[in-house]
Coordinates of C-alpha atoms in Angstrom, one line a residue:
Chain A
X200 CA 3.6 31.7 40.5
X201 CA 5.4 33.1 37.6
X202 CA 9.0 34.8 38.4
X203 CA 8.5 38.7 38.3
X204 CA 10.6 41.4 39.8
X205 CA 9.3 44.8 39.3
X206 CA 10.9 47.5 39.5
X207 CA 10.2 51.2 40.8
X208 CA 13.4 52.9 39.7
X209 CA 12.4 56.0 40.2
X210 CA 12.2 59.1 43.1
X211 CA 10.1 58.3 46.7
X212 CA 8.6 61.7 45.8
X213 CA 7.7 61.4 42.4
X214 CA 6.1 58.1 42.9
X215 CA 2.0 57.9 43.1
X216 CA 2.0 54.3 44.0
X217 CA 0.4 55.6 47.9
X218 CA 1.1 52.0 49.1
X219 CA 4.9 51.5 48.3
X220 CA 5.2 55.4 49.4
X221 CA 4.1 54.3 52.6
X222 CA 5.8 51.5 53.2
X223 CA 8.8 53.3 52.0
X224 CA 8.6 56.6 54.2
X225 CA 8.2 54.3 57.2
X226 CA 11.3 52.5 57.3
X227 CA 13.6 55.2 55.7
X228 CA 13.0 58.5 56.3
X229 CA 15.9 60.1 53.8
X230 CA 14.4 61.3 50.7
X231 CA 15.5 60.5 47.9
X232 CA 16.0 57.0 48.3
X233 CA 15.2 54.6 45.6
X234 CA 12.6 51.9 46.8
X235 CA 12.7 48.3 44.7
X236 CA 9.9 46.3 45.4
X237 CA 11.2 42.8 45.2
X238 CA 8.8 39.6 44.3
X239 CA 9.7 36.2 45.3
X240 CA 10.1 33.2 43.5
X241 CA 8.9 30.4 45.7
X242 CA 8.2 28.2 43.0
X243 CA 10.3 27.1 39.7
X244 CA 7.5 25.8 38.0
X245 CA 7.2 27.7 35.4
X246 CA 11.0 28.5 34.9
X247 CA 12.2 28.0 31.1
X248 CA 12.4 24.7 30.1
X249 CA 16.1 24.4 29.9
X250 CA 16.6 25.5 33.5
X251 CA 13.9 22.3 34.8
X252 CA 16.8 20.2 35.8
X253 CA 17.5 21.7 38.8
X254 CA 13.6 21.9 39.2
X255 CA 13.0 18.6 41.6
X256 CA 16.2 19.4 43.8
X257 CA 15.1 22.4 44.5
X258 CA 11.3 21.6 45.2
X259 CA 12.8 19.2 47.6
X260 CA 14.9 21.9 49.5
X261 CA 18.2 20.9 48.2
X262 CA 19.8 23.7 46.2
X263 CA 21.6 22.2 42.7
X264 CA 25.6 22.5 43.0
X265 CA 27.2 25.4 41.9
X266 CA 29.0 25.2 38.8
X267 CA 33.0 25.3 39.7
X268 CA 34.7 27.6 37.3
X269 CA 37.3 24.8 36.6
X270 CA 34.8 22.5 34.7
X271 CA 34.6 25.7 32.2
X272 CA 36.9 24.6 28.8
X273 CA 37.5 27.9 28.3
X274 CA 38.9 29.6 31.0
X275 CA 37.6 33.0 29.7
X276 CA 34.3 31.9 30.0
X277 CA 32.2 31.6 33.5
X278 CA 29.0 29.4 33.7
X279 CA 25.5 31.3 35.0
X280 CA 25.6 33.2 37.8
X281 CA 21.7 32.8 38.8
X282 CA 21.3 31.7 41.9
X283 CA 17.8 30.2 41.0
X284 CA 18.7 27.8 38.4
X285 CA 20.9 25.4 37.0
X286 CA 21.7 27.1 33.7
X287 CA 23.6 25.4 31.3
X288 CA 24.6 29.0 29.6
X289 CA 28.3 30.0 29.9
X290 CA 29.8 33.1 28.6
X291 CA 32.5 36.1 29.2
X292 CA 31.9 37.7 32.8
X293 CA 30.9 41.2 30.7
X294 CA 27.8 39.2 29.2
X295 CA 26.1 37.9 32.5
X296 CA 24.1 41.0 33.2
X297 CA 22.6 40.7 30.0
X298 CA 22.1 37.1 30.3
X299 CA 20.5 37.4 33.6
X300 CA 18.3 40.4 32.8
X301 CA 17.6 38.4 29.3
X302 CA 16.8 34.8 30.3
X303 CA 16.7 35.0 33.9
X304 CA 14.4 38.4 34.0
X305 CA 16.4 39.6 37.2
X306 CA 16.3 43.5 36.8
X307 CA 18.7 46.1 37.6
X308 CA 18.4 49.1 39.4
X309 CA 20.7 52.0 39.3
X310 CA 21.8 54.3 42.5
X311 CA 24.1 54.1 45.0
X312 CA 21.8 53.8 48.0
X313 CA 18.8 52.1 47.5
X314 CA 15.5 50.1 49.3
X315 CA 15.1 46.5 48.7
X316 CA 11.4 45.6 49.8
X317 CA 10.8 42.3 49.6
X318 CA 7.3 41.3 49.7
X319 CA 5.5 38.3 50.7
X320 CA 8.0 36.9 53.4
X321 CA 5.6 34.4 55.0
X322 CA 6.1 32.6 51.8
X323 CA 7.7 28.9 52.7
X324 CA 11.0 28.1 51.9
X325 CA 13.1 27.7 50.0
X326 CA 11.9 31.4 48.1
X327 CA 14.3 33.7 46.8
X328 CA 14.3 37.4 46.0
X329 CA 16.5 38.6 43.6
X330 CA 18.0 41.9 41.7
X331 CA 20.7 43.6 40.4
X332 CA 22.5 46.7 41.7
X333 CA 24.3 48.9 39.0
X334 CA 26.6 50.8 41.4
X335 CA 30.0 52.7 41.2
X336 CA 30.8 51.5 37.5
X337 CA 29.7 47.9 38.4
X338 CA 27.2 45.4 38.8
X339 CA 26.1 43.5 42.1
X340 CA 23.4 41.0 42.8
X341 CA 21.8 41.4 45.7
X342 CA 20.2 37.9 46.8
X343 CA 17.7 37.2 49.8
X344 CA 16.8 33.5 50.2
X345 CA 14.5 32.1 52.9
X346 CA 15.7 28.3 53.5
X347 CA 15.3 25.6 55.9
X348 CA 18.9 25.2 57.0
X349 CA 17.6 23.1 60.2
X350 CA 14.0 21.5 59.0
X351 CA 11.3 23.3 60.0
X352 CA 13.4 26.6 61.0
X353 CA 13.2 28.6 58.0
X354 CA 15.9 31.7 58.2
X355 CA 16.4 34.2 55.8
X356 CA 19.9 34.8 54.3
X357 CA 20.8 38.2 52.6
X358 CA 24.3 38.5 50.8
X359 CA 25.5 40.9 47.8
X360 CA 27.9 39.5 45.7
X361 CA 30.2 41.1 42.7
X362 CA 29.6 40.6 39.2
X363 CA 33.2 40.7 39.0
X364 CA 36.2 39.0 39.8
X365 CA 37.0 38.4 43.7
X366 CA 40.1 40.6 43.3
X367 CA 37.7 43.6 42.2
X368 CA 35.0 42.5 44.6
X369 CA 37.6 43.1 47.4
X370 CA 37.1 47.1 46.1
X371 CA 33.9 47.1 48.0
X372 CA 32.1 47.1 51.0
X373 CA 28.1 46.9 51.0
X374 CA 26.0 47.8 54.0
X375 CA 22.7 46.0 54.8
X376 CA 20.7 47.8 57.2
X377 CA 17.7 47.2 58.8
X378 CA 15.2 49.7 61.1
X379 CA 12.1 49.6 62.4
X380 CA 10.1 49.9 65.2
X381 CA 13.3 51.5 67.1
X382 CA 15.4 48.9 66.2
X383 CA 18.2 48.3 64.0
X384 CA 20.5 45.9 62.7
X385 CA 23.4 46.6 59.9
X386 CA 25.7 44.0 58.3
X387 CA 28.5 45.1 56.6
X388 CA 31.1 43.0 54.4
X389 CA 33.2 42.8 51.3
X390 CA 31.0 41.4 48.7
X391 CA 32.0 38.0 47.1
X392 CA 32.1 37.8 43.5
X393 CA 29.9 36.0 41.5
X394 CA 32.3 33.4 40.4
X395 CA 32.3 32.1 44.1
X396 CA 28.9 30.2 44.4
X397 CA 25.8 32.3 46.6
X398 CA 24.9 28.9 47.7
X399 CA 28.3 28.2 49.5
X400 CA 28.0 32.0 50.9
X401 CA 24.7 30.7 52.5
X402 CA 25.4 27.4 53.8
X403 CA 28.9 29.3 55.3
X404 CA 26.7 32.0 57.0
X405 CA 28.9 34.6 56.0
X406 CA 26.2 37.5 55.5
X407 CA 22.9 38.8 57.6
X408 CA 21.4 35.6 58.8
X409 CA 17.6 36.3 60.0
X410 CA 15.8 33.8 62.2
X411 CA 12.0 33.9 61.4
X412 CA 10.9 35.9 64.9
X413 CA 14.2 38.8 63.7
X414 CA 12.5 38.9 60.6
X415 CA 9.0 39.3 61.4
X416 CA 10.1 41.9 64.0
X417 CA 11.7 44.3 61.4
X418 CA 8.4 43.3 58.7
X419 CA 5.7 45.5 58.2
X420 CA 2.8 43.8 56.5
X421 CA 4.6 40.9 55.3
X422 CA 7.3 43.3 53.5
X423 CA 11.0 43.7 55.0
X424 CA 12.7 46.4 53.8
X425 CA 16.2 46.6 53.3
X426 CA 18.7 49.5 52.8
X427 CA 21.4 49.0 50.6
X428 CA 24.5 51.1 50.2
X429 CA 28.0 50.3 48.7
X430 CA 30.7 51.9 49.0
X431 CA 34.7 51.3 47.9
X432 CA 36.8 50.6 50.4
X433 CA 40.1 50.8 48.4
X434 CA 40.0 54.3 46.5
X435 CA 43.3 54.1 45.5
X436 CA 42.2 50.4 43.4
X437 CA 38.8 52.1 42.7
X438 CA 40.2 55.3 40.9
X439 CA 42.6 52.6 39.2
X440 CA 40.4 51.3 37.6
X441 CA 38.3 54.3 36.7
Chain B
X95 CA 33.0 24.9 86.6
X96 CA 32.5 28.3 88.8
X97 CA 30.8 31.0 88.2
X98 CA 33.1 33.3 87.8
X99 CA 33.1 36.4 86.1
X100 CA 36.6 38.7 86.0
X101 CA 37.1 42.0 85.3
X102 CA 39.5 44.3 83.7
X103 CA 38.2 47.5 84.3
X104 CA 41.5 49.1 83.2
X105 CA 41.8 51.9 80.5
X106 CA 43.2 48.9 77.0
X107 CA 46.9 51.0 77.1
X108 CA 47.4 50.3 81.4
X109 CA 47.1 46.9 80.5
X110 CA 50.2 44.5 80.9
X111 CA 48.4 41.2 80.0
X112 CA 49.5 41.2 76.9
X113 CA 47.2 38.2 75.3
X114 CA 44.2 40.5 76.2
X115 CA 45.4 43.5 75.0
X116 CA 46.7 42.0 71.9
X117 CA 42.8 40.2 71.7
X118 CA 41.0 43.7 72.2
X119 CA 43.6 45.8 70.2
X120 CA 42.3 43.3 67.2
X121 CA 39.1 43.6 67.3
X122 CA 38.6 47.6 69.0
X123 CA 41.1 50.0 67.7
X124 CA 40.1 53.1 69.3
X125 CA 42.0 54.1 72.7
X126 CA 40.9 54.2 75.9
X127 CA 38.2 51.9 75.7
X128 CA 37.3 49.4 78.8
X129 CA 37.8 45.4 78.2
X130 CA 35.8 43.2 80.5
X131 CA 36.7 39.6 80.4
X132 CA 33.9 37.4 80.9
X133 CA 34.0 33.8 81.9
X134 CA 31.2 31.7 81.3
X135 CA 28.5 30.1 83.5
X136 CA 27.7 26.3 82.0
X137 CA 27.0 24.5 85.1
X138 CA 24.9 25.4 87.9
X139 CA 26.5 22.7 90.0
X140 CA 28.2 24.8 92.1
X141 CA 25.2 27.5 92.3
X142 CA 24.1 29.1 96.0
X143 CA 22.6 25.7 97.8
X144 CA 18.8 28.0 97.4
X145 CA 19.1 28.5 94.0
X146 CA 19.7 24.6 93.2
X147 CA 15.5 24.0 92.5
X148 CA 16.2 25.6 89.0
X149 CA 19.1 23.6 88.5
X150 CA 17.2 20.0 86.9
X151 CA 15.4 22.3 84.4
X152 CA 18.4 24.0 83.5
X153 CA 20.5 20.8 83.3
X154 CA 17.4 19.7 80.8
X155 CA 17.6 22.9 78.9
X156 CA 14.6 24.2 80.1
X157 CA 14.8 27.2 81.8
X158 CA 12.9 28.0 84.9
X159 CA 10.3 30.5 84.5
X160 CA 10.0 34.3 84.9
X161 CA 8.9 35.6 88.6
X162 CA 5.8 38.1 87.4
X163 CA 6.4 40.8 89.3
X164 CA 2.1 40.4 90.2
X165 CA 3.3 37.6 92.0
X166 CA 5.3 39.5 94.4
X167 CA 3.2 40.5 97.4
X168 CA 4.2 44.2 98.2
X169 CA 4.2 45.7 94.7
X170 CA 7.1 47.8 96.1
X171 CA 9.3 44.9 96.0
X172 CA 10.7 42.9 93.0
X173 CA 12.2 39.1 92.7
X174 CA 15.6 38.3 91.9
X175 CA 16.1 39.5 88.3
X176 CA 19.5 37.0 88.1
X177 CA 18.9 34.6 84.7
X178 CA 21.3 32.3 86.2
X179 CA 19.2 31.0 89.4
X180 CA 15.9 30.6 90.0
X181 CA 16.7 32.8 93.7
X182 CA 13.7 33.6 96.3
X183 CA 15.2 36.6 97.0
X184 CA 13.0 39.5 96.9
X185 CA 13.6 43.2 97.4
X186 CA 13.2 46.9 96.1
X187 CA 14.2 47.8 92.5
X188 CA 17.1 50.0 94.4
X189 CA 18.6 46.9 95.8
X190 CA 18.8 44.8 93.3
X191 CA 22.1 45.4 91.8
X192 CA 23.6 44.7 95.4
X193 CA 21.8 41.3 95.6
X194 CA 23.4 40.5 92.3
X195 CA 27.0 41.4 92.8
X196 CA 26.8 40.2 96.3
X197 CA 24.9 36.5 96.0
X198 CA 25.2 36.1 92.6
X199 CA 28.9 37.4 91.9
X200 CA 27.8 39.6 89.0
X201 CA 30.5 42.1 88.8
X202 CA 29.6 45.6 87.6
X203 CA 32.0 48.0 85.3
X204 CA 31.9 51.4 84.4
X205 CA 32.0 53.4 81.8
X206 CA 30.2 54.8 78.2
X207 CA 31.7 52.0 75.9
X208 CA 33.2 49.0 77.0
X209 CA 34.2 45.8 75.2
X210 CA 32.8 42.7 76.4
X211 CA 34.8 39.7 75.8
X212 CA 33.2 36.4 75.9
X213 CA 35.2 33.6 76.4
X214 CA 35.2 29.6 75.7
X215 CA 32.3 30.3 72.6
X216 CA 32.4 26.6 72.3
X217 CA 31.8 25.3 75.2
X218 CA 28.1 23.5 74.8
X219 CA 24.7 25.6 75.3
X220 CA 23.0 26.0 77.8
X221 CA 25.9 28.8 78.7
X222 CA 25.5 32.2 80.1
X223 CA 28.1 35.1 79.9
X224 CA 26.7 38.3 82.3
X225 CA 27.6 41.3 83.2
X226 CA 26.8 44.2 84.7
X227 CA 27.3 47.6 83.0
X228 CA 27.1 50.6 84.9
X229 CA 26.4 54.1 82.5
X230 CA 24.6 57.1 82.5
X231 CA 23.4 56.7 86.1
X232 CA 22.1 54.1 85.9
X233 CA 23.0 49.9 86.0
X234 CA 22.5 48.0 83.1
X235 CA 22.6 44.0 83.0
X236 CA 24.2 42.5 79.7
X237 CA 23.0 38.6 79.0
X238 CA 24.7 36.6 76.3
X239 CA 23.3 33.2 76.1
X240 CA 24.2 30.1 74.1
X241 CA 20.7 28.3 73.6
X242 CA 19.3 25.7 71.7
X243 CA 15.8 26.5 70.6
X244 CA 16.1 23.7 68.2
X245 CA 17.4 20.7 69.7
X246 CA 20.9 20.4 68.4
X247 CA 21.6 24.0 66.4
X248 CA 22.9 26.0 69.3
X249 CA 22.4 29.9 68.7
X250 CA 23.6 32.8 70.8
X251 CA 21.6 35.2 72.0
X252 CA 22.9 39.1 73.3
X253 CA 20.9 41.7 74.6
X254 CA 21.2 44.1 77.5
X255 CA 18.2 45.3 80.2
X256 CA 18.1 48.1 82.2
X257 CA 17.9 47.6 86.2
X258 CA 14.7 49.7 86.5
X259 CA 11.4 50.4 85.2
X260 CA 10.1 49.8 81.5
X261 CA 9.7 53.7 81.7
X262 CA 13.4 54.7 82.6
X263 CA 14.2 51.8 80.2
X264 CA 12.9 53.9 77.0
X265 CA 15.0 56.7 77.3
X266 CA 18.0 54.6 76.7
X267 CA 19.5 53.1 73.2
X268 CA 21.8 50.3 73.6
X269 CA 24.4 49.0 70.8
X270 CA 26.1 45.6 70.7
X271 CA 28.8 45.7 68.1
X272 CA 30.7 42.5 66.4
X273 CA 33.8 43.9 64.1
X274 CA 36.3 41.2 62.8
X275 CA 37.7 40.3 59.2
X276 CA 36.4 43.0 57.6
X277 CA 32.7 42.1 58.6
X278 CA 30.8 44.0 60.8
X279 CA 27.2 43.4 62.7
X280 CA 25.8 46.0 64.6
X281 CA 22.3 45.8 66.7
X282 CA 20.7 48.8 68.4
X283 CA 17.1 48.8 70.3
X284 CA 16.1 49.9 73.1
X285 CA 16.8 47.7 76.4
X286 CA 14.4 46.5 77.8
X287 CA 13.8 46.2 82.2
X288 CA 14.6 43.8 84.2
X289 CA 11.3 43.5 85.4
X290 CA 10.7 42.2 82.0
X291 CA 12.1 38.2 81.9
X292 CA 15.3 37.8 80.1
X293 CA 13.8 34.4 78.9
X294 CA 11.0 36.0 77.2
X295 CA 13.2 38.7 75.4
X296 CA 15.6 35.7 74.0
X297 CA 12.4 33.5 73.4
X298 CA 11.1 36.5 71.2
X299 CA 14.4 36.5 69.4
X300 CA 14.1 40.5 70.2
X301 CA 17.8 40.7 70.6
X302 CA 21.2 40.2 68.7
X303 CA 21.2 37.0 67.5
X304 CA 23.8 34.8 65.8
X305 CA 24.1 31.5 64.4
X306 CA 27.1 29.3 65.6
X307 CA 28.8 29.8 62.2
X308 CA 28.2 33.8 62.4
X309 CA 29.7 33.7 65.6
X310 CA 32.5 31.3 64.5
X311 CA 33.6 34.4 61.8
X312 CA 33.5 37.1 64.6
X313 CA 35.4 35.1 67.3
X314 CA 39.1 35.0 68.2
X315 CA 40.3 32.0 69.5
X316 CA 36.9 31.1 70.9
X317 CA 36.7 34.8 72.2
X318 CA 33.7 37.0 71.4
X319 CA 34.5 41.0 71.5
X320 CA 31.4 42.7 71.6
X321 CA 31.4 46.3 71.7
X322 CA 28.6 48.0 73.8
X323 CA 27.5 51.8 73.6
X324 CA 24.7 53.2 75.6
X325 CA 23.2 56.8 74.3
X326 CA 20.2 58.2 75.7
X327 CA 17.8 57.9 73.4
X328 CA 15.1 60.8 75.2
X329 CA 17.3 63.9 75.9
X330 CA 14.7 66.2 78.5
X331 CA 13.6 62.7 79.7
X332 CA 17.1 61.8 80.9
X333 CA 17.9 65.1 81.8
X334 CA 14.3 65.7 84.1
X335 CA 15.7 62.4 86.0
X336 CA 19.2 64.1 86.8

């Protein structure tokens, strides 16, 4: 299944899409809100050809190790941030975005409060679903990844993470929240930045952690919805660097 | 080990016991908020002589199964609603939390917000911290269980039931709150009764659940704050019942 991610970047009430409407007005009732329906990638078949290395590992359920940011020559330079494959690219930390919209095909969504609904969450691990989050004068990668930590217990793992430097990533706080069906479960943290690796921020557990029964309880139809908001938690810093 | 639950039901600034207050203060900032220290239960060796039939399945992991409350002959009465012990006892609804404080040495403490504080996180699963919770009028039982569901990842388990009827259960909302580090988890559903199994609610995963590395980042020294918040969730219905 080829890697798609398509955005709906546009107003609950302006959109004539009845189904993703629905879905949408379920979960959150706030207008307003932007809704991103999220595809997963649970296969890297078809990924470019330079990015088949990490292809076998990851068909076999072993992630490919993060690049370290010390194995960069040039220490201006950071390697790829994508958490679904092992990229040779590096580049300056102001080119990612483009490099992961370009090559990657991870889209961006503007807004500072926005739905992430991931579709298709029956799909076995290890699937990822993947966007970027153009917030507050920055960019942030929101990354949802169902993987079999334990073997056969697949649990879903949702973190946001800077595209920044940890010392501006400390700037923030992101909220995940999810509610349905009279329940509701938030997770709120400092993002990490993008030059710590998503995979270590998994296998750590630091972010939402969903066990399969969690997640189906808060799915409706196979979709989880997720509301994102970031906020700064250091105005001073923020206006700073405004 | 005993079963042995203590209490503090003291407002945080009365205390002199200066570890727990420095513990809560950490974790809960606001005033005037209850602390309940709660020891846990990972042995059933020293359990009431008529509850030891549950103890081999416990011992094995296993726990013993729900009473049904079709199986109770006058549909006035209920069974022992303890998750602890597999107990004979029977009675009315009314009774209950008597039975519990007084056979099973569940201690009860007041108030709108509390902090429970389990202790000894790491000692090995099958492990119960209980308490009871009274609120609102009513007396709410609050179960956090170390478990392994798959045989060597231990998970903990929170959730809290009301001591009555599935009806007088939905007009409630319960919170359970984890704050540390600049990370915070919140879960809020409605409780469920007692005449519902506790076993069935944690085998759903229909509660707060955390992984032993989530729980890791929100404990203290092997101590577990969770906040806990009861509103009522059906205004006239809680009000009729007054």
């Amino acid at each position: 299944m080829l890697f798609f991610t398509q955005c709906f970047g546009a107003v609950l009430d302006l959109i004539h899409l009845r189904f993703q409407h629905y879905k949408a007005k379920r979960v959150f009732s706030a207008a307003g809100q932007l809704v991103c329906v999220v595809n997963p990638t649970h296969s890297l078949k078809y990924a470019p050809t330079r990015c088949a290395a990490a292809q076998t590992s990851v068909e076999q359920g072993v992630l490919p190790p993060c690049h370290h940011h010390e194995a960069v020559h040039d220490p201006q330079l950071v390697p790829c941030t994508c958490p679904l494959f092992s990229c040779p690219w590096e580049g300056h930390l102001e080119v990612v975005v483009s490099h992961l919209r370009q090559t990657h095909r991870i889209n961006i969504l503007q807004g500072a409060e926005i739905v992430f609904l991931a579709t298709e969450m029956h799909l076995p691990a290890p699937t990822d679903w993947i966007i970027m989050h153009s917030c507050l004068g920055h960019q942030f990668l929101l990354v949802l990844r169902k993987q079999e930590k334990y073997e056969g217990h697949p649990q879903f793992f949702a973190t946001m993470m800077l595209i920044g430097t940890p010392t501006q990533a400390d700037n923030f706080t992101y909220r995940l929240e999810l509610n349905r069906n009279q329940r509701r479960l938030k997770w709120e943290a400092t993002p990490r930045s993008v030059l710590e690796c998503v995979d270590s921020v998994i296998s750590d557990g630091d972010c939402l952690v969903l066990n399969t029964s969690l997640a189906q309880l808060f799915s409706d139809n196979g979709s989880l919805a997720i509301g994102i908001a970031i906020t700064t938690s250091k105005v001073h810093n923020a206006e700073a660097e405004m």
